[in-house]
Coordinates of N, CA and C in Angstrom, one line a residue:
M1 N -25.1 46.9 43.4 CA -23.3 46.0 42.8 C -24.1 46.1 41.0
V2 N -22.7 46.2 40.6 CA -23.1 46.3 38.8 C -22.7 44.4 39.3
K3 N -23.9 43.9 38.0 CA -23.6 42.7 37.2 C -23.4 42.5 36.2
F4 N -22.7 41.7 35.6 CA -21.9 41.7 34.8 C -22.5 40.3 34.0
I5 N -23.5 40.6 33.0 CA -23.5 39.0 32.2 C -22.9 39.1 31.2
F6 N -21.9 37.5 30.9 CA -21.0 36.5 30.4 C -22.2 36.1 29.2
V7 N -21.4 36.4 27.7 CA -22.3 35.8 27.4 C -21.1 35.6 26.2
P8 N -21.6 34.0 26.3 CA -19.9 33.2 25.4 C -20.0 33.3 23.9
M9 N -19.5 33.5 23.2 CA -18.6 33.4 21.4 C -19.0 33.1 21.4
N10 N -19.7 33.2 20.2 CA -20.7 32.4 19.3 C -19.5 31.4 18.0
K11 N -19.0 30.6 18.5 CA -18.3 29.8 17.5 C -18.3 29.8 16.1
A12 N -19.5 29.6 16.8 CA -20.7 29.5 14.4 C -20.6 30.6 13.9
I13 N -20.3 31.2 14.2 CA -20.2 33.0 13.0 C -19.1 32.7 12.2
L14 N -19.5 33.2 11.2 CA -18.9 32.8 9.6 C -17.7 34.0 9.4
T15 N -16.9 33.7 9.1 CA -16.1 34.9 8.7 C -16.5 35.3 7.2
I16 N -15.9 36.1 6.6 CA -16.5 36.5 5.8 C -16.2 35.8 4.3
E17 N -15.1 35.2 4.4 CA -14.3 34.7 2.9 C -15.4 32.6 3.7
E18 N -15.9 32.5 4.3 CA -16.6 31.1 4.5 C -18.1 31.7 4.4
Q19 N -18.5 33.0 4.5 CA -20.1 33.6 4.0 C -20.3 33.2 3.1
A20 N -19.1 34.2 1.9 CA -19.0 33.7 0.8 C -19.5 32.7 -0.1
L21 N -18.5 31.0 0.4 CA -18.6 30.0 -0.1 C -19.5 29.4 0.7
V22 N -20.6 29.3 1.5 CA -21.6 28.8 2.1 C -22.7 29.6 1.4
T23 N -22.6 30.4 0.7 CA -23.6 31.3 0.0 C -23.5 31.0 -1.5
N24 N -22.4 29.8 -2.1 CA -21.7 30.0 -3.4 C -21.5 28.4 -3.7
P25 N -22.9 27.4 -4.4 CA -22.9 25.6 -4.8 C -22.2 25.8 -5.7
D26 N -21.5 26.0 -6.3 CA -20.7 26.5 -7.6 C -19.8 25.9 -7.1
W27 N -19.0 25.6 -6.1 CA -17.7 25.5 -6.3 C -17.7 23.6 -5.3
I28 N -18.8 23.1 -5.0 CA -18.8 21.9 -4.6 C -19.1 21.5 -5.4
Y29 N -20.1 21.6 -6.8 CA -20.1 21.5 -7.8 C -18.8 21.1 -8.6
L30 N -18.0 21.9 -8.5 CA -16.6 21.4 -8.9 C -15.8 20.8 -8.8
K31 N -15.7 20.7 -7.4 CA -14.9 19.9 -6.8 C -15.5 18.0 -7.4
N32 N -16.6 18.1 -7.1 CA -17.1 17.0 -7.3 C -17.0 16.4 -8.6
N33 N -16.8 17.2 -9.8 CA -16.8 17.6 -10.4 C -15.4 16.7 -10.9
I34 N -14.2 17.3 -10.2 CA -12.8 17.3 -10.5 C -13.0 15.7 -9.4
L35 N -13.6 15.2 -8.8 CA -12.8 14.0 -8.1 C -13.7 13.0 -9.1
Q36 N -15.1 13.5 -9.6 CA -15.0 12.3 -10.3 C -14.0 12.4 -11.6
K37 N -13.3 12.8 -11.7 CA -12.5 12.8 -13.1 C -10.9 12.3 -12.5
V38 N -10.7 12.1 -11.3 CA -10.1 11.7 -10.6 C -9.8 10.6 -10.5
M39 N -11.6 10.2 -9.8 CA -11.9 8.7 -9.9 C -11.8 8.4 -11.8
S40 N -11.8 8.7 -12.4 CA -12.0 8.0 -14.0 C -10.5 7.9 -14.7
L41 N -9.4 8.8 -13.8 CA -8.0 9.0 -14.4 C -7.4 7.3 -13.9
L42 N -7.9 8.1 -12.1 CA -7.1 6.2 -12.1 C -7.8 4.9 -12.4
G43 N -8.6 4.7 -12.6 CA -9.0 3.9 -13.1 C -8.2 3.4 -14.0
D44 N -8.8 4.1 -15.3 CA -7.9 3.7 -16.6 C -6.3 3.9 -15.8
L45 N -5.8 3.7 -15.3 CA -4.9 3.5 -14.2 C -4.1 2.3 -14.4
H46 N -5.7 1.6 -13.4 CA -6.1 0.3 -13.2 C -5.4 -0.6 -14.5
V47 N -6.0 -0.3 -15.5 CA -6.3 -0.9 -16.5 C -4.3 -0.9 -16.8
A48 N -3.8 0.8 -17.2 CA -2.8 0.2 -17.7 C -2.2 -0.3 -16.6
L49 N -1.8 -0.4 -15.6 CA -1.1 -0.5 -14.6 C -1.1 -2.7 -14.6
G50 N -2.6 -2.6 -15.1 CA -3.2 -4.3 -15.3 C -2.3 -5.0 -16.9
A51 N -1.7 -3.8 -17.5 CA -2.0 -4.5 -19.1 C 0.2 -4.2 -19.1
A52 N 0.4 -3.7 -17.6 CA 1.9 -3.6 -18.0 C 3.3 -4.7 -17.4
L53 N 2.5 -5.8 -16.7 CA 3.7 -6.4 -16.7 C 2.9 -7.3 -15.4
P54 N 2.8 -8.8 -16.0 CA 1.7 -10.0 -15.5 C 2.3 -10.4 -14.1
L55 N 1.3 -10.6 -13.1 CA 2.2 -10.9 -12.1 C 2.7 -11.7 -11.7
Q56 N 2.3 -12.8 -12.4 CA 2.8 -13.9 -12.0 C 4.7 -14.0 -12.5
E57 N 5.2 -12.6 -13.0 CA 5.8 -12.9 -13.4 C 7.3 -12.7 -11.9
I58 N 6.5 -12.0 -10.6 CA 7.4 -11.7 -9.7 C 6.2 -13.0 -8.3
S59 N 5.3 -13.7 -9.1 CA 5.5 -14.7 -7.8 C 4.3 -14.1 -7.0
F60 N 3.3 -13.6 -7.5 CA 2.6 -12.4 -6.6 C 1.2 -12.9 -5.3
P61 N 1.6 -12.8 -4.2 CA 0.7 -13.3 -3.2 C -0.7 -13.6 -3.3
G62 N -1.6 -12.1 -3.5 CA -2.9 -12.1 -4.2 C -3.4 -12.4 -5.5
D63 N -4.6 -12.1 -5.2 CA -5.9 -12.5 -6.5 C -5.2 -11.6 -8.3
G64 N -4.2 -10.3 -7.1 CA -4.5 -9.0 -8.2 C -5.8 -8.5 -8.9
S65 N -6.1 -8.3 -7.7 CA -7.3 -7.2 -7.7 C -7.0 -6.1 -7.4
G66 N -7.7 -5.0 -7.3 CA -7.6 -3.8 -7.5 C -8.1 -3.4 -6.4
K67 N -8.4 -1.8 -6.2 CA -9.8 -0.7 -5.3 C -8.9 0.7 -4.4
L68 N -10.4 1.0 -5.5 CA -10.2 2.7 -5.5 C -10.9 2.8 -4.2
S69 N -10.8 3.6 -3.3 CA -11.3 4.0 -2.4 C -10.9 6.0 -2.2
K70 N -11.5 6.5 -1.6 CA -11.8 7.8 -1.2 C -12.1 8.0 -0.3
G71 N -12.1 9.7 0.0 CA -12.2 10.0 1.7 C -12.1 11.6 1.8
E72 N -12.6 12.2 2.7 CA -12.5 14.1 2.7 C -11.4 14.6 3.3
R73 N -10.8 13.9 4.0 CA -10.0 14.2 5.3 C -8.2 13.4 5.3
Y74 N -7.9 13.4 4.7 CA -6.3 13.3 4.9 C -5.7 14.4 5.1
K75 N -5.2 14.5 6.7 CA -4.9 15.8 6.8 C -5.7 17.0 6.4
D76 N -7.3 16.4 6.6 CA -8.2 17.4 6.0 C -8.8 17.8 4.8
L77 N -7.9 17.1 4.0 CA -7.6 17.7 2.3 C -8.6 16.0 1.9
P78 N -9.1 16.3 0.7 CA -9.9 15.2 -0.5 C -8.4 14.4 -0.3
Y79 N -8.8 13.1 -0.9 CA -8.0 11.9 -1.1 C -8.2 10.9 -1.9
I80 N -8.2 10.4 -3.4 CA -8.3 9.5 -3.7 C -7.7 8.3 -3.5
M81 N -7.2 7.8 -4.0 CA -6.7 6.0 -4.2 C -6.3 4.8 -4.2
L82 N -5.5 4.2 -5.5 CA -5.8 3.4 -6.4 C -5.0 2.2 -6.1
D83 N -5.1 1.1 -5.3 CA -4.5 -0.2 -4.9 C -4.4 -1.1 -5.5
Y84 N -3.3 -0.9 -6.5 CA -3.4 -1.8 -7.5 C -1.9 -2.1 -7.7
P85 N -0.7 -3.7 -7.8 CA -2.2 -4.5 -7.5 C -1.7 -4.7 -5.7
R86 N -2.8 -4.9 -5.1 CA -2.4 -5.3 -3.0 C -3.2 -6.7 -2.4
Y87 N -2.2 -6.3 -1.7 CA -1.9 -7.6 -0.7 C -2.3 -7.6 1.0
F88 N -2.4 -7.6 1.5 CA -2.8 -7.0 3.0 C -3.4 -8.3 3.9
N89 N -2.9 -8.7 4.4 CA -3.1 -9.6 6.1 C -2.2 -9.2 7.2
R90 N -2.9 -10.1 8.2 CA -2.4 -9.8 9.4 C -0.5 -9.2 9.0
E91 N 0.0 -9.6 8.5 CA 1.4 -10.1 8.5 C 1.8 -9.7 7.4
D92 N 1.6 -9.3 6.0 CA 2.2 -9.3 4.7 C 1.5 -8.6 4.4
I93 N 2.4 -7.5 3.2 CA 2.0 -6.5 2.6 C 2.9 -6.2 1.1
F94 N 1.9 -6.8 0.4 CA 2.5 -6.0 -0.7 C 1.4 -5.5 -1.7
A95 N 1.9 -4.1 -1.6 CA 0.8 -3.0 -2.6 C 1.3 -2.3 -3.3
F96 N 1.0 -1.6 -4.2 CA 1.3 -0.5 -5.2 C 0.1 0.4 -5.0
R97 N 0.4 1.6 -4.6 CA -0.3 2.9 -4.2 C 0.0 3.6 -5.1
T98 N -1.4 4.3 -6.2 CA -1.5 5.7 -6.3 C -2.3 6.9 -5.8
M99 N -2.3 7.5 -5.3 CA -3.1 8.5 -4.6 C -2.4 9.9 -5.0
F100 N -4.2 10.0 -4.9 CA -4.9 11.8 -5.0 C -4.9 12.4 -4.1
W101 N -3.8 14.0 -3.1 CA -4.4 14.0 -2.3 C -4.6 15.9 -2.9
W102 N -5.8 16.3 -2.9 CA -5.8 17.7 -2.8 C -4.8 18.3 -2.9
G103 N -4.7 19.8 -3.4 CA -3.5 20.6 -3.1 C -2.3 20.9 -3.0
H104 N -2.1 19.2 -2.9 CA -0.8 18.9 -3.2 C -0.1 18.3 -4.3
Y105 N -0.9 16.9 -4.3 CA 0.4 15.7 -6.0 C -0.3 15.2 -5.5
F106 N 0.0 13.7 -6.8 CA -0.3 12.5 -6.6 C 1.0 11.9 -6.2
I107 N 0.6 10.7 -5.6 CA 1.3 9.9 -5.1 C 1.5 8.7 -4.9
A108 N 2.8 7.4 -6.2 CA 2.6 6.5 -6.3 C 3.7 5.7 -5.0
T109 N 3.7 4.7 -4.9 CA 4.1 4.0 -4.0 C 4.4 2.6 -3.5
L110 N 5.4 2.1 -4.1 CA 5.4 0.1 -3.4 C 5.4 0.0 -1.6
H111 N 4.9 -0.5 -1.6 CA 4.9 -1.1 -0.3 C 4.9 -2.4 0.3
L112 N 6.3 -3.0 1.0 CA 6.3 -4.3 1.6 C 6.5 -4.8 2.6
G113 N 5.6 -5.0 3.4 CA 5.9 -5.5 5.3 C 5.5 -6.9 5.3
G114 N 6.5 -7.5 6.3 CA 6.7 -8.8 7.0 C 7.2 -9.6 6.0
E115 N 6.6 -10.9 5.9 CA 7.6 -11.5 5.1 C 8.1 -11.0 3.9
L116 N 6.9 -10.3 3.0 CA 7.4 -10.2 1.8 C 7.7 -8.8 1.8
K117 N 9.0 -8.3 3.1 CA 9.3 -7.3 3.3 C 11.0 -7.9 3.3
Q118 N 10.8 -9.0 4.1 CA 12.6 -10.2 4.2 C 13.1 -10.8 2.8
R119 N 11.2 -10.9 1.9 CA 11.9 -11.8 0.8 C 11.9 -10.8 -0.3
Y120 N 12.8 -9.3 -0.7 CA 12.4 -8.3 -1.1 C 13.9 -7.4 -1.0
S121 N 14.3 -7.5 0.1 CA 15.0 -6.5 1.0 C 16.3 -6.3 0.4
Q122 N 16.9 -7.9 0.0 CA 18.5 -7.9 -1.0 C 18.4 -7.5 -2.0
T123 N 17.7 -8.0 -2.6 CA 17.2 -7.1 -4.2 C 17.3 -5.8 -4.4
I124 N 16.2 -5.0 -3.1 CA 15.9 -3.7 -3.2 C 17.4 -3.4 -3.0
I125 N 18.4 -3.1 -1.8 CA 19.6 -2.9 -1.5 C 20.6 -3.1 -2.7
A126 N 20.2 -4.5 -3.5 CA 21.5 -4.1 -4.7 C 20.6 -3.1 -6.2
G127 N 19.5 -2.4 -5.8 CA 19.2 -1.5 -6.9 C 19.4 -0.5 -6.5
W128 N 19.9 0.0 -5.7 CA 20.3 1.4 -5.4 C 20.5 2.3 -5.8
E129 N 21.6 2.0 -6.7 CA 21.6 2.8 -7.6 C 20.6 3.1 -9.0
A130 N 20.3 1.6 -9.5 CA 19.3 2.4 -10.1 C 17.5 3.0 -9.7
L131 N 17.5 2.8 -7.9 CA 16.4 3.6 -7.8 C 16.5 5.2 -7.2
A132 N 18.0 5.5 -6.9 CA 18.7 6.1 -7.3 C 18.9 7.3 -8.5
A133 N 18.9 6.3 -8.7 CA 18.2 7.8 -10.8 C 17.4 7.7 -11.2
A134 N 16.8 7.1 -10.2 CA 15.5 7.0 -11.3 C 14.0 8.1 -9.7
Q135 N 15.0 8.7 -9.1 CA 14.7 9.7 -8.4 C 13.8 8.9 -6.9
F136 N 13.2 8.0 -6.9 CA 12.9 7.4 -6.1 C 12.6 7.8 -4.3
Q137 N 12.2 7.7 -3.8 CA 12.3 8.1 -2.3 C 11.7 7.3 -1.5
I138 N 12.5 6.9 -0.2 CA 12.0 6.3 0.8 C 11.2 6.7 2.2
Y139 N 10.5 6.0 2.5 CA 10.2 6.5 3.6 C 11.1 5.9 4.5
V140 N 11.3 6.9 5.8 CA 11.9 6.7 7.4 C 11.6 6.9 8.2
R141 N 10.4 6.6 8.4 CA 9.5 6.9 9.8 C 9.3 5.5 10.0
E142 N 9.7 4.3 11.4 CA 9.7 3.5 11.6 C 8.0 3.3 12.7
D143 N 7.8 4.4 13.1 CA 6.5 4.2 13.9 C 5.4 3.7 13.4
D144 N 5.3 4.0 12.2 CA 3.6 4.4 11.9 C 4.1 4.1 10.2
P145 N 3.3 3.4 9.5 CA 3.7 3.2 8.1 C 2.3 3.5 7.2
W146 N 1.4 4.3 7.8 CA 0.4 5.1 7.3 C 0.2 6.3 6.7
H147 N 1.7 6.9 6.8 CA 1.2 8.6 6.4 C 1.9 8.2 4.8
H148 N 2.1 9.1 4.1 CA 1.5 8.4 2.6 C 1.7 9.9 2.5
D149 N 2.2 11.3 2.5 CA 2.8 12.2 1.7 C 4.4 13.1 2.4
F150 N 4.8 13.4 1.3 CA 6.0 13.8 1.7 C 6.4 14.8 3.0
E151 N 5.6 15.2 3.7 CA 5.9 17.1 4.3 C 6.7 16.2 5.6
N152 N 6.8 17.1 6.4 CA 7.6 16.6 8.1 C 8.6 15.5 7.9
G153 N 9.5 15.7 6.9 CA 10.1 14.3 6.7 C 10.6 13.1 6.9
N154 N 8.9 13.0 6.2 CA 8.4 11.1 6.2 C 9.6 10.5 5.1
F155 N 9.8 11.3 4.4 CA 10.7 10.4 2.9 C 12.2 11.1 2.5
R156 N 13.1 10.4 2.4 CA 14.3 11.1 1.7 C 14.7 9.9 0.3
L157 N 15.2 11.7 0.0 CA 15.4 11.2 -1.6 C 16.7 10.0 -1.4
I158 N 16.9 8.2 -2.4 CA 17.6 7.6 -2.0 C 19.0 8.0 -2.9
S159 N 18.5 9.1 -3.9 CA 20.1 9.5 -4.3 C 20.6 10.6 -3.2
A160 N 20.1 11.1 -2.3 CA 20.7 11.7 -0.7 C 21.5 10.8 0.1
L161 N 21.5 9.5 -0.3 CA 21.8 8.5 1.3 C 23.3 8.1 0.3
P162 N 24.1 7.2 0.7 CA 24.9 6.5 0.8 C 24.1 5.4 0.7
A163 N 25.0 4.5 -0.7 CA 24.5 3.3 -0.3 C 24.5 2.5 0.7
S164 N 25.6 2.6 1.7 CA 25.3 2.1 2.8 C 24.8 1.8 3.5
E165 N 24.4 2.9 4.1 CA 23.0 4.2 4.9 C 22.1 3.8 4.0
F166 N 21.5 3.8 2.8 CA 20.4 2.8 2.8 C 20.3 1.9 2.7
E167 N 21.3 0.4 3.0 CA 21.4 -0.7 2.9 C 21.0 -1.0 4.6
M168 N 21.7 -0.2 6.0 CA 21.1 0.0 6.9 C 19.7 0.2 6.8
L169 N 19.4 1.3 6.5 CA 17.9 1.6 6.6 C 16.9 0.0 6.5
I170 N 16.9 -0.3 5.2 CA 16.4 -1.3 4.6 C 16.4 -1.9 5.0
H171 N 17.7 -2.6 6.3 CA 17.5 -3.4 7.3 C 16.9 -3.5 8.7
R172 N 17.0 -2.0 9.6 CA 16.4 -1.2 10.4 C 14.9 -1.3 10.4
L173 N 14.3 -0.8 9.4 CA 13.1 -0.6 9.2 C 12.2 -1.9 9.2
P174 N 10.8 -1.8 9.7 CA 10.2 -3.4 9.6 C 9.3 -3.2 8.5
F175 N 9.4 -2.9 8.0 CA 8.6 -2.1 6.3 C 9.5 -1.2 5.4
I176 N 9.3 -1.7 3.9 CA 9.6 -1.1 3.1 C 8.9 -0.1 2.1
K177 N 9.1 1.2 2.0 CA 8.5 2.1 1.5 C 8.8 3.1 0.3
I178 N 8.8 2.8 -1.1 CA 9.8 3.5 -2.0 C 8.7 4.4 -2.9
A179 N 8.9 5.5 -2.6 CA 7.5 6.2 -3.4 C 8.4 7.3 -4.1
K180 N 7.4 8.3 -5.2 CA 7.5 9.5 -6.2 C 6.3 10.1 -6.1
P181 N 7.0 11.4 -6.0 CA 5.3 12.7 -5.9 C 5.2 12.9 -7.4
R182 N 4.3 13.0 -8.1 CA 3.7 13.6 -9.3 C 3.2 15.0 -9.5
P183 N 3.4 15.3 -9.8 CA 2.4 17.4 -9.4 C 1.1 17.0 -10.3
L184 N -0.1 17.6 -9.5 CA -1.2 17.6 -9.9 C -1.4 18.9 -11.2
E185 N -0.5 19.2 -11.7 CA -0.2 19.8 -13.1 C 0.0 19.3 -14.4
D186 N 0.6 17.9 -13.5 CA 1.0 16.9 -14.7 C 0.1 15.8 -15.1
W187 N -1.3 15.6 -15.2 CA -2.1 15.3 -15.9 C -2.5 14.2 -16.5
E188 N -2.1 15.0 -17.0 CA -1.5 14.1 -19.3 C -0.6 12.8 -18.8
G189 N 0.4 13.0 -18.0 CA 1.5 12.7 -17.9 C 1.6 11.3 -16.7
L190 N 0.8 11.6 -16.0 CA 0.4 10.3 -14.8 C 0.4 9.6 -15.5
I191 N -0.4 8.7 -15.9 CA -0.5 7.1 -16.3 C 0.5 6.7 -16.8
P192 N 1.3 7.5 -17.8 CA 2.8 6.7 -18.7 C 3.4 6.9 -17.6
G193 N 4.0 8.1 -16.5 CA 4.5 8.2 -15.5 C 4.5 7.2 -14.7
V194 N 3.1 7.3 -14.2 CA 3.6 6.2 -12.9 C 3.5 4.6 -13.1
V195 N 3.1 4.0 -14.8 CA 3.6 3.0 -15.4 C 4.4 3.0 -15.4
E196 N 5.9 3.6 -16.0 CA 6.8 3.6 -15.9 C 7.7 3.4 -14.7
D197 N 7.3 3.7 -13.8 CA 7.8 3.7 -12.5 C 7.0 2.1 -11.7
Y198 N 6.5 1.8 -12.1 CA 5.4 0.2 -11.2 C 6.8 -0.2 -12.4
T199 N 6.5 -0.2 -13.4 CA 7.2 -1.0 -14.3 C 8.6 -1.4 -13.8
R200 N 9.3 -0.2 -13.9 CA 10.7 0.1 -13.1 C 10.4 -0.7 -11.7
L201 N 9.7 -0.5 -11.2 CA 10.1 -1.1 -9.8 C 9.9 -2.8 -9.8
L202 N 9.0 -3.3 -10.6 CA 8.8 -4.5 -10.6 C 9.7 -5.3 -11.5
Q203 N 10.3 -5.0 -12.3 CA 11.3 -6.0 -13.0 C 12.4 -5.5 -11.9
L204 N 12.3 -4.5 -11.2 CA 13.7 -4.9 -10.0 C 13.6 -5.9 -9.2
L205 N 12.3 -6.2 -8.5 CA 12.0 -7.3 -8.0 C 12.2 -8.8 -7.6
C206 N 11.9 -8.5 -9.8 CA 11.4 -9.7 -10.2 C 13.2 -10.2 -10.8
G207 N 14.6 -9.2 -10.7 CA 15.9 -9.3 -11.0 C 15.7 -9.3 -12.4
F208 N 15.1 -8.3 -13.6 CA 15.4 -8.2 -14.6 C 16.3 -7.0 -14.5

């Protein structure tokens, strides 16, 4: 009787492309240098946002602090986030988040939840025309507010929604996320562009 010996495939065997990367540290140094520059860019954005509009104009509930955070695996890719201003507790959220997502885009998002969502809902509904004209998008998922990207139908252009549908959406959703992507190629335009959008959104909440 012939005996067959089963030899399991070694899943750790590298492809040609992987072998080329694992023997070349230069791309890791380049990646780390890029991420450090993103941290610096978002740090400068933090300063610019702080100078743009006093938070007391909207009776901001938090202390006006900001936070930079980073990770390696938002959908398997590196990311860096600036939350400024930020207010999170068990029930309520008021945050303006700017996110760098490797290989995709920058994302600037206003996030309102809990009582703060209720407080500003009518103001945002009344601002449909201005939000549509400025090409903002609204998050349409009801189950999970912590998807940040524009893939898989997470967001819809407000300009593509009739005012009546936009109003129903605001009432139905347990939170509000209004956002806009910006291309990674527009590196130098990020700060003025995000500051402009931030100011426009906060002025809308103030009723300016």
